[in-house]
mmCIF file of C-alpha atoms in Angstrom:
data_model
loop_
_atom_site.group_PDB
_atom_site.id
_atom_site.type_symbol
_atom_site.label_atom_id
_atom_site.label_comp_id
_atom_site.label_asym_id
_atom_site.label_seq_id
_atom_site.Cartn_x
_atom_site.Cartn_y
_atom_site.Cartn_z
ATOM 1 C CA ASP A 1 22.419 -28.667 -10.051
ATOM 2 C CA ALA A 2 20.809 -25.862 -8.087
ATOM 3 C CA GLY A 3 22.927 -22.814 -7.471
ATOM 4 C CA VAL A 4 22.671 -20.554 -4.441
ATOM 5 C CA THR A 5 19.058 -20.137 -3.313
ATOM 6 C CA GLN A 6 17.868 -17.151 -1.293
ATOM 7 C CA SER A 7 14.515 -16.428 0.301
ATOM 8 C CA PRO A 8 12.439 -14.381 0.299
ATOM 9 C CA THR A 9 13.058 -12.481 -2.950
ATOM 10 C CA HIS A 10 11.446 -9.281 -1.709
ATOM 11 C CA LEU A 11 10.592 -7.978 1.750
ATOM 12 C CA ILE A 12 9.122 -4.786 3.161
ATOM 13 C CA LYS A 13 9.678 -3.987 6.838
ATOM 14 C CA THR A 14 9.050 -1.046 9.137
ATOM 15 C CA ARG A 15 11.800 0.837 10.985
ATOM 16 C CA GLY A 16 12.665 -0.845 14.275
ATOM 17 C CA GLN A 17 11.534 -4.289 13.191
ATOM 18 C CA GLN A 18 13.695 -7.371 12.860
ATOM 19 C CA VAL A 19 14.235 -9.446 9.701
ATOM 20 C CA THR A 20 15.663 -12.875 8.863
ATOM 21 C CA LEU A 21 16.979 -13.744 5.412
ATOM 22 C CA ARG A 22 17.810 -17.285 4.340
ATOM 23 C CA CYS A 23 20.383 -18.863 2.037
ATOM 24 C CA SER A 24 20.997 -22.378 0.766
ATOM 25 C CA PRO A 25 24.478 -22.734 -0.730
ATOM 26 C CA LYS A 26 25.380 -24.443 -3.973
ATOM 27 C CA SER A 27 25.788 -28.191 -3.665
ATOM 28 C CA GLY A 28 29.315 -29.050 -2.535
ATOM 29 C CA HIS A 29 29.971 -25.604 -1.059
ATOM 30 C CA ASP A 30 30.639 -25.291 2.670
ATOM 31 C CA THR A 31 31.400 -21.592 3.151
ATOM 32 C CA VAL A 32 28.756 -18.886 3.031
ATOM 33 C CA SER A 33 29.294 -15.123 2.862
ATOM 34 C CA TRP A 34 26.738 -12.335 3.046
ATOM 35 C CA TYR A 35 26.977 -9.011 1.207
ATOM 36 C CA GLN A 36 24.907 -5.834 1.244
ATOM 37 C CA GLN A 37 24.501 -3.938 -2.023
ATOM 38 C CA ALA A 38 23.002 -0.454 -1.905
ATOM 39 C CA LEU A 39 21.579 1.003 -5.100
ATOM 40 C CA GLY A 40 24.322 1.997 -7.513
ATOM 41 C CA GLN A 41 27.088 0.549 -5.333
ATOM 42 C CA GLY A 42 29.181 -2.583 -5.345
ATOM 43 C CA PRO A 43 28.455 -5.335 -2.807
ATOM 44 C CA GLN A 44 29.895 -4.769 0.681
ATOM 45 C CA PHE A 45 31.047 -7.728 2.767
ATOM 46 C CA ILE A 46 29.037 -8.363 5.954
ATOM 47 C CA PHE A 47 30.402 -11.665 7.285
ATOM 48 C CA GLN A 48 31.439 -15.189 6.394
ATOM 49 C CA TYR A 49 30.491 -18.514 7.964
ATOM 50 C CA TYR A 50 32.400 -21.774 7.864
ATOM 51 C CA GLU A 51 31.858 -24.839 10.048
ATOM 52 C CA GLU A 52 28.938 -23.071 11.753
ATOM 53 C CA GLU A 53 31.143 -20.240 13.029
ATOM 54 C CA GLU A 54 31.566 -16.627 11.972
ATOM 55 C CA ARG A 55 35.080 -16.512 10.520
ATOM 56 C CA GLN A 56 35.330 -12.953 9.228
ATOM 57 C CA ARG A 57 33.308 -9.808 9.611
ATOM 58 C CA GLY A 58 33.151 -6.578 7.652
ATOM 59 C CA ASN A 59 32.449 -3.112 8.968
ATOM 60 C CA PHE A 60 28.840 -3.684 10.039
ATOM 61 C CA PRO A 61 27.269 -3.093 13.475
ATOM 62 C CA ASP A 62 26.285 -5.988 15.694
ATOM 63 C CA ARG A 63 22.644 -5.414 14.719
ATOM 64 C CA PHE A 64 23.695 -7.702 11.877
ATOM 65 C CA SER A 65 24.099 -11.298 13.003
ATOM 66 C CA GLY A 66 24.062 -14.666 11.365
ATOM 67 C CA HIS A 67 24.024 -18.380 11.715
ATOM 68 C CA GLN A 68 25.131 -21.399 9.746
ATOM 69 C CA PHE A 69 23.453 -24.770 10.134
ATOM 70 C CA PRO A 70 24.983 -28.264 9.875
ATOM 71 C CA ASN A 71 23.658 -28.579 6.298
ATOM 72 C CA TYR A 72 25.683 -25.410 5.439
ATOM 73 C CA SER A 73 22.590 -23.235 4.943
ATOM 74 C CA SER A 74 22.716 -19.827 6.566
ATOM 75 C CA GLU A 75 20.581 -17.022 7.954
ATOM 76 C CA LEU A 76 21.209 -13.299 8.171
ATOM 77 C CA ASN A 77 19.387 -11.447 10.945
ATOM 78 C CA VAL A 78 19.082 -7.688 11.200
ATOM 79 C CA ASN A 79 17.631 -6.090 14.336
ATOM 80 C CA ALA A 80 16.270 -2.592 14.894
ATOM 81 C CA LEU A 81 15.996 -1.889 11.164
ATOM 82 C CA LEU A 82 16.955 1.538 9.874
ATOM 83 C CA LEU A 83 15.936 3.179 6.605
ATOM 84 C CA GLY A 84 19.582 2.873 5.532
ATOM 85 C CA ASP A 85 19.372 -0.912 5.748
ATOM 86 C CA SER A 86 17.299 -0.908 2.559
ATOM 87 C CA ALA A 87 19.405 -2.795 0.013
ATOM 88 C CA LEU A 88 19.869 -5.978 -1.975
ATOM 89 C CA TYR A 89 21.274 -8.664 0.332
ATOM 90 C CA LEU A 90 23.391 -11.224 -1.465
ATOM 91 C CA CYS A 91 24.524 -14.619 -0.309
ATOM 92 C CA ALA A 92 27.592 -16.219 -1.867
ATOM 93 C CA SER A 93 28.930 -19.706 -1.354
ATOM 94 C CA ARG A 94 32.238 -21.297 -2.210
ATOM 95 C CA SER A 95 34.292 -24.399 -1.784
ATOM 96 C CA MET A 96 38.004 -24.727 -1.046
ATOM 97 C CA ASN A 97 38.992 -23.526 -4.521
ATOM 98 C CA TYR A 98 37.441 -20.159 -3.532
ATOM 99 C CA GLY A 99 35.251 -19.761 -6.596
ATOM 100 C CA TYR A 100 32.313 -17.669 -5.404
ATOM 101 C CA THR A 101 28.743 -18.274 -6.610
ATOM 102 C CA PHE A 102 26.099 -15.670 -5.791
ATOM 103 C CA GLY A 103 22.381 -16.027 -5.284
ATOM 104 C CA SER A 104 19.826 -13.681 -6.825
ATOM 105 C CA GLY A 105 19.493 -11.776 -3.577
ATOM 106 C CA THR A 106 16.760 -10.539 -1.268
ATOM 107 C CA ARG A 107 15.522 -6.985 -1.866
ATOM 108 C CA LEU A 108 14.823 -5.465 1.561
ATOM 109 C CA THR A 109 12.882 -2.215 1.773
ATOM 110 C CA VAL A 110 12.596 -0.487 5.144
ATOM 111 C CA VAL A 111 9.812 2.089 5.421
ATOM 112 C CA GLU B 1 43.431 0.045 3.011
ATOM 113 C CA ASP B 2 42.530 -2.431 0.273
ATOM 114 C CA GLN B 3 40.599 -0.698 -2.489
ATOM 115 C CA VAL B 4 39.157 -1.484 -5.910
ATOM 116 C CA THR B 5 38.211 1.316 -8.311
ATOM 117 C CA GLN B 6 36.351 0.894 -11.587
ATOM 118 C CA SER B 7 36.079 3.304 -14.503
ATOM 119 C CA PRO B 8 34.140 4.628 -16.206
ATOM 120 C CA GLU B 9 31.026 4.568 -14.007
ATOM 121 C CA ALA B 10 28.847 4.332 -17.096
ATOM 122 C CA LEU B 11 29.569 3.570 -20.747
ATOM 123 C CA ARG B 12 27.221 3.878 -23.703
ATOM 124 C CA LEU B 13 28.210 2.076 -26.898
ATOM 125 C CA GLN B 14 26.654 1.480 -30.265
ATOM 126 C CA GLU B 15 26.259 -2.131 -31.285
ATOM 127 C CA GLY B 16 29.576 -3.310 -32.720
ATOM 128 C CA GLU B 17 31.614 -0.521 -31.093
ATOM 129 C CA SER B 18 34.430 -2.185 -29.124
ATOM 130 C CA SER B 19 35.718 -0.732 -25.854
ATOM 131 C CA SER B 20 37.394 -1.541 -22.532
ATOM 132 C CA LEU B 21 36.435 -1.298 -18.886
ATOM 133 C CA ASN B 22 39.094 -0.604 -16.257
ATOM 134 C CA CYS B 23 39.538 -1.989 -12.745
ATOM 135 C CA SER B 24 42.456 -0.700 -10.677
ATOM 136 C CA TYR B 25 43.293 -2.256 -7.345
ATOM 137 C CA THR B 26 45.352 -1.331 -4.336
ATOM 138 C CA VAL B 27 45.558 -4.409 -2.126
ATOM 139 C CA SER B 28 48.018 -5.910 0.286
ATOM 140 C CA GLY B 29 48.401 -9.156 -1.607
ATOM 141 C CA LEU B 30 46.254 -10.257 -4.514
ATOM 142 C CA ARG B 31 45.180 -13.887 -4.655
ATOM 143 C CA GLY B 32 42.716 -13.433 -7.473
ATOM 144 C CA LEU B 33 40.814 -10.805 -9.474
ATOM 145 C CA PHE B 34 37.213 -11.623 -10.333
ATOM 146 C CA TRP B 35 34.910 -10.194 -12.983
ATOM 147 C CA TYR B 36 31.144 -10.495 -12.621
ATOM 148 C CA ARG B 37 28.174 -9.401 -14.693
ATOM 149 C CA GLN B 38 25.082 -8.158 -12.883
ATOM 150 C CA ASP B 39 21.669 -7.573 -14.422
ATOM 151 C CA PRO B 40 19.212 -5.235 -12.641
ATOM 152 C CA GLY B 41 17.775 -6.762 -9.449
ATOM 153 C CA LYS B 42 19.839 -9.931 -9.854
ATOM 154 C CA GLY B 43 22.908 -11.370 -8.182
ATOM 155 C CA PRO B 44 26.362 -11.142 -9.791
ATOM 156 C CA GLU B 45 27.078 -13.791 -12.423
ATOM 157 C CA PHE B 46 30.646 -15.089 -12.542
ATOM 158 C CA LEU B 47 32.658 -14.319 -15.693
ATOM 159 C CA PHE B 48 36.389 -14.733 -15.033
ATOM 160 C CA THR B 49 39.067 -15.217 -12.395
ATOM 161 C CA LEU B 50 42.612 -13.982 -13.049
ATOM 162 C CA TYR B 51 45.450 -14.991 -10.759
ATOM 163 C CA SER B 52 48.686 -13.452 -11.999
ATOM 164 C CA ALA B 53 49.947 -10.514 -14.037
ATOM 165 C CA GLY B 54 49.980 -11.256 -17.748
ATOM 166 C CA GLU B 55 47.106 -13.713 -17.556
ATOM 167 C CA GLU B 56 44.267 -13.399 -20.083
ATOM 168 C CA LYS B 57 40.906 -15.162 -20.333
ATOM 169 C CA GLU B 58 38.246 -15.018 -23.037
ATOM 170 C CA LYS B 59 34.571 -15.848 -23.274
ATOM 171 C CA GLU B 60 32.606 -15.013 -26.405
ATOM 172 C CA ARG B 61 32.936 -11.219 -26.923
ATOM 173 C CA LEU B 62 34.702 -10.638 -23.593
ATOM 174 C CA LYS B 63 38.407 -10.794 -22.770
ATOM 175 C CA ALA B 64 39.859 -10.054 -19.340
ATOM 176 C CA THR B 65 43.501 -9.150 -18.737
ATOM 177 C CA LEU B 66 45.528 -8.507 -15.581
ATOM 178 C CA THR B 67 48.586 -6.404 -14.774
ATOM 179 C CA LYS B 68 50.202 -5.768 -11.394
ATOM 180 C CA LYS B 69 47.961 -2.755 -10.755
ATOM 181 C CA GLU B 70 44.861 -3.132 -12.895
ATOM 182 C CA SER B 71 42.610 -5.346 -14.925
ATOM 183 C CA PHE B 72 40.774 -4.657 -18.151
ATOM 184 C CA LEU B 73 37.600 -6.158 -19.525
ATOM 185 C CA HIS B 74 37.661 -5.798 -23.298
ATOM 186 C CA ILE B 75 34.347 -6.030 -25.138
ATOM 187 C CA THR B 76 34.610 -6.753 -28.854
ATOM 188 C CA ALA B 77 31.685 -5.922 -31.157
ATOM 189 C CA PRO B 78 29.159 -5.742 -28.312
ATOM 190 C CA LYS B 79 25.480 -6.590 -28.726
ATOM 191 C CA PRO B 80 22.483 -5.108 -26.858
ATOM 192 C CA GLU B 81 22.315 -8.248 -24.701
ATOM 193 C CA ASP B 82 25.731 -7.327 -23.269
ATOM 194 C CA SER B 83 24.072 -4.390 -21.502
ATOM 195 C CA ALA B 84 24.584 -4.881 -17.752
ATOM 196 C CA THR B 85 26.712 -3.684 -14.842
ATOM 197 C CA TYR B 86 30.157 -5.225 -14.784
ATOM 198 C CA LEU B 87 31.776 -5.649 -11.382
ATOM 199 C CA CYS B 88 35.341 -6.496 -10.520
ATOM 200 C CA ALA B 89 36.440 -7.761 -7.135
ATOM 201 C CA SER B 90 39.737 -8.642 -5.503
ATOM 202 C CA TYR B 91 40.381 -11.628 -3.275
ATOM 203 C CA ASN B 92 43.363 -10.978 -1.089
ATOM 204 C CA TYR B 93 45.900 -12.209 1.375
ATOM 205 C CA GLY B 94 46.168 -10.163 4.532
ATOM 206 C CA GLY B 95 43.500 -8.256 6.446
ATOM 207 C CA SER B 96 40.587 -8.805 4.087
ATOM 208 C CA GLN B 97 41.402 -12.438 3.483
ATOM 209 C CA GLY B 98 38.335 -14.556 3.019
ATOM 210 C CA ASN B 99 36.093 -12.044 1.325
ATOM 211 C CA LEU B 100 35.773 -10.158 -1.927
ATOM 212 C CA ILE B 101 36.357 -6.410 -2.211
ATOM 213 C CA PHE B 102 34.200 -5.003 -4.976
ATOM 214 C CA GLY B 103 34.401 -1.885 -7.055
ATOM 215 C CA LYS B 104 31.252 0.130 -7.694
ATOM 216 C CA GLY B 105 30.869 -1.289 -11.167
ATOM 217 C CA THR B 106 30.615 0.011 -14.722
ATOM 218 C CA LYS B 107 27.107 0.225 -16.158
ATOM 219 C CA LEU B 108 27.302 -0.690 -19.834
ATOM 220 C CA SER B 109 24.521 0.204 -22.273
ATOM 221 C CA VAL B 110 24.718 -1.085 -25.846
ATOM 222 C CA LYS B 111 22.300 0.496 -28.303
ATOM 223 C CA PRO B 112 21.236 -1.242 -31.517
#
């Protein structure tokens, strides 16, 4: 049984560009959350999607947006990239029993 | 404001030297306290969920406990392969409901 799958694993972008990260949740999971983890820090909540709608949002600007598809997969989009957006982006999925499973993440470097 | 604080930030142990990691939380209403292990460049790997004060869970050399204000991760006779960053996170009722609030983690190094 595949866990949470994220793509790509690594990405290098230039300031001002836009990026899209992708996540396929664990089988049986219908809720997807995205987290940003800066070096040496704990993950910070970005937003959560359920039934194709954003249900909760953390303290992130609207440059960060997302989408959930009918098959429960999700995308995270970041516009107008800043150097400070460099981080490990983690996707987590869960089912109703709220056990979270994390993917391996996408390492984004903004230069 | 809901907050999770972990200590120490870093811990260096000799193989076989037991110790404990601390996670204190200030949240509006705790639904669950999670412990994760994270290896460099990887996503967090689930270890335990604790739901109520007094609860304990064990897995191999690890035991997690929960009180009304903090949780401990006890490591008994650690091995070098236990070296990793250990994260705790709260899952709460109230304003932050629906997401995990993480501490900054404790980086554990176990030397042979």
